Amino acid sequence: MQGTAASARPAGRRSTDERPLYVQLADLIAKRIESGELQPLKPLPSELRLQQEYGVARGTVRAAIALLRERGLVMTMPQRGTYVTEGR
């Protein structure tokens, strides 16, 4: 994953982190939600935007979003996008 100044994230996949890349990405997005950077009932950035921002493949972004849905942090509405949930 590529790092930017927008928020704290690793400049690359850490060799000590053996978790799948989509899990690492989901955790990074979850931290943005928990910090309030991504607010409840507001849309997540688009898949394309997340691909570009983190330097990962579309499948990685989709798997990360699926994991966030399983965790109850986001909800996806067909043809409207993926939104941060109100809370647990």
GROMACS .gro file of C-alpha atoms in nm:
model
   88
    1MET     CA    1   0.000   0.000   0.000
    2GLN     CA    2   0.125   0.344  -0.078
    3GLY     CA    3   0.141   0.614   0.185
    4THR     CA    4   0.018   0.970   0.155
    5ALA     CA    5   0.016   1.265   0.386
    6ALA     CA    6  -0.367   1.255   0.405
    7SER     CA    7  -0.368   1.004   0.691
    8ALA     CA    8  -0.129   0.774   0.870
    9ARG     CA    9  -0.079   0.443   0.690
   10PRO     CA   10   0.212   0.222   0.600
   11ALA     CA   11   0.422   0.315   0.300
   12GLY     CA   12   0.420  -0.049   0.194
   13ARG     CA   13   0.306  -0.390   0.306
   14ARG     CA   14   0.501  -0.451   0.622
   15SER     CA   15   0.703  -0.770   0.606
   16THR     CA   16   0.616  -0.840   0.971
   17ASP     CA   17   0.241  -0.821   0.900
   18GLU     CA   18   0.141  -1.153   0.751
   19ARG     CA   19  -0.230  -1.073   0.739
   20PRO     CA   20  -0.388  -1.060   0.393
   21LEU     CA   21  -0.371  -0.719   0.229
   22TYR     CA   22  -0.751  -0.679   0.231
   23VAL     CA   23  -0.754  -0.728   0.611
   24GLN     CA   24  -0.484  -0.462   0.651
   25LEU     CA   25  -0.685  -0.227   0.428
   26ALA     CA   26  -1.008  -0.294   0.620
   27ASP     CA   27  -0.827  -0.214   0.944
   28LEU     CA   28  -0.694   0.113   0.802
   29ILE     CA   29  -1.042   0.218   0.687
   30ALA     CA   30  -1.188   0.111   1.023
   31LYS     CA   31  -0.939   0.338   1.199
   32ARG     CA   32  -1.052   0.626   0.978
   33ILE     CA   33  -1.412   0.553   1.078
   34GLU     CA   34  -1.328   0.525   1.448
   35SER     CA   35  -1.130   0.851   1.440
   36GLY     CA   36  -1.424   1.037   1.285
   37GLU     CA   37  -1.242   1.109   0.960
   38LEU     CA   38  -1.512   0.902   0.787
   39GLN     CA   39  -1.839   1.001   0.951
   40PRO     CA   40  -2.161   0.806   1.012
   41LEU     CA   41  -2.417   0.810   0.731
   42LYS     CA   42  -2.160   0.959   0.492
   43PRO     CA   43  -2.035   0.765   0.190
   44LEU     CA   44  -1.701   0.589   0.180
   45PRO     CA   45  -1.470   0.705  -0.095
   46SER     CA   46  -1.537   0.518  -0.421
   47GLU     CA   47  -1.366   0.188  -0.495
   48LEU     CA   48  -1.156   0.363  -0.758
   49ARG     CA   49  -1.055   0.635  -0.512
   50LEU     CA   50  -0.957   0.375  -0.250
   51GLN     CA   51  -0.759   0.181  -0.514
   52GLN     CA   52  -0.566   0.492  -0.606
   53GLU     CA   53  -0.523   0.617  -0.251
   54TYR     CA   54  -0.387   0.288  -0.118
   55GLY     CA   55  -0.224   0.153  -0.435
   56VAL     CA   56  -0.414  -0.177  -0.428
   57ALA     CA   57  -0.622  -0.379  -0.673
   58ARG     CA   58  -0.999  -0.351  -0.706
   59GLY     CA   59  -1.047  -0.700  -0.563
   60THR     CA   60  -0.853  -0.599  -0.252
   61VAL     CA   61  -1.079  -0.296  -0.201
   62ARG     CA   62  -1.393  -0.505  -0.252
   63ALA     CA   63  -1.276  -0.770  -0.006
   64ALA     CA   64  -1.192  -0.500   0.251
   65ILE     CA   65  -1.537  -0.343   0.212
   66ALA     CA   66  -1.700  -0.685   0.249
   67LEU     CA   67  -1.508  -0.735   0.573
   68LEU     CA   68  -1.615  -0.393   0.700
   69ARG     CA   69  -1.976  -0.487   0.619
   70GLU     CA   70  -1.936  -0.809   0.819
   71ARG     CA   71  -1.802  -0.603   1.109
   72GLY     CA   72  -2.106  -0.374   1.087
   73LEU     CA   73  -1.901  -0.062   1.012
   74VAL     CA   74  -2.045   0.005   0.666
   75MET     CA   75  -2.356  -0.072   0.465
   76THR     CA   76  -2.382  -0.093   0.088
   77MET     CA   77  -2.691   0.030  -0.091
   78PRO     CA   78  -2.724  -0.082  -0.453
   79GLN     CA   79  -2.665   0.202  -0.699
   80ARG     CA   80  -2.608   0.447  -0.412
   81GLY     CA   81  -2.273   0.342  -0.271
   82THR     CA   82  -2.127   0.229   0.058
   83TYR     CA   83  -2.194   0.432   0.372
   84VAL     CA   84  -2.054   0.437   0.722
   85THR     CA   85  -2.309   0.300   0.968
   86GLU     CA   86  -2.437   0.504   1.263
   87GLY     CA   87  -2.274   0.288   1.522
   88ARG     CA   88  -2.266  -0.055   1.674
   0.00000   0.00000   0.00000
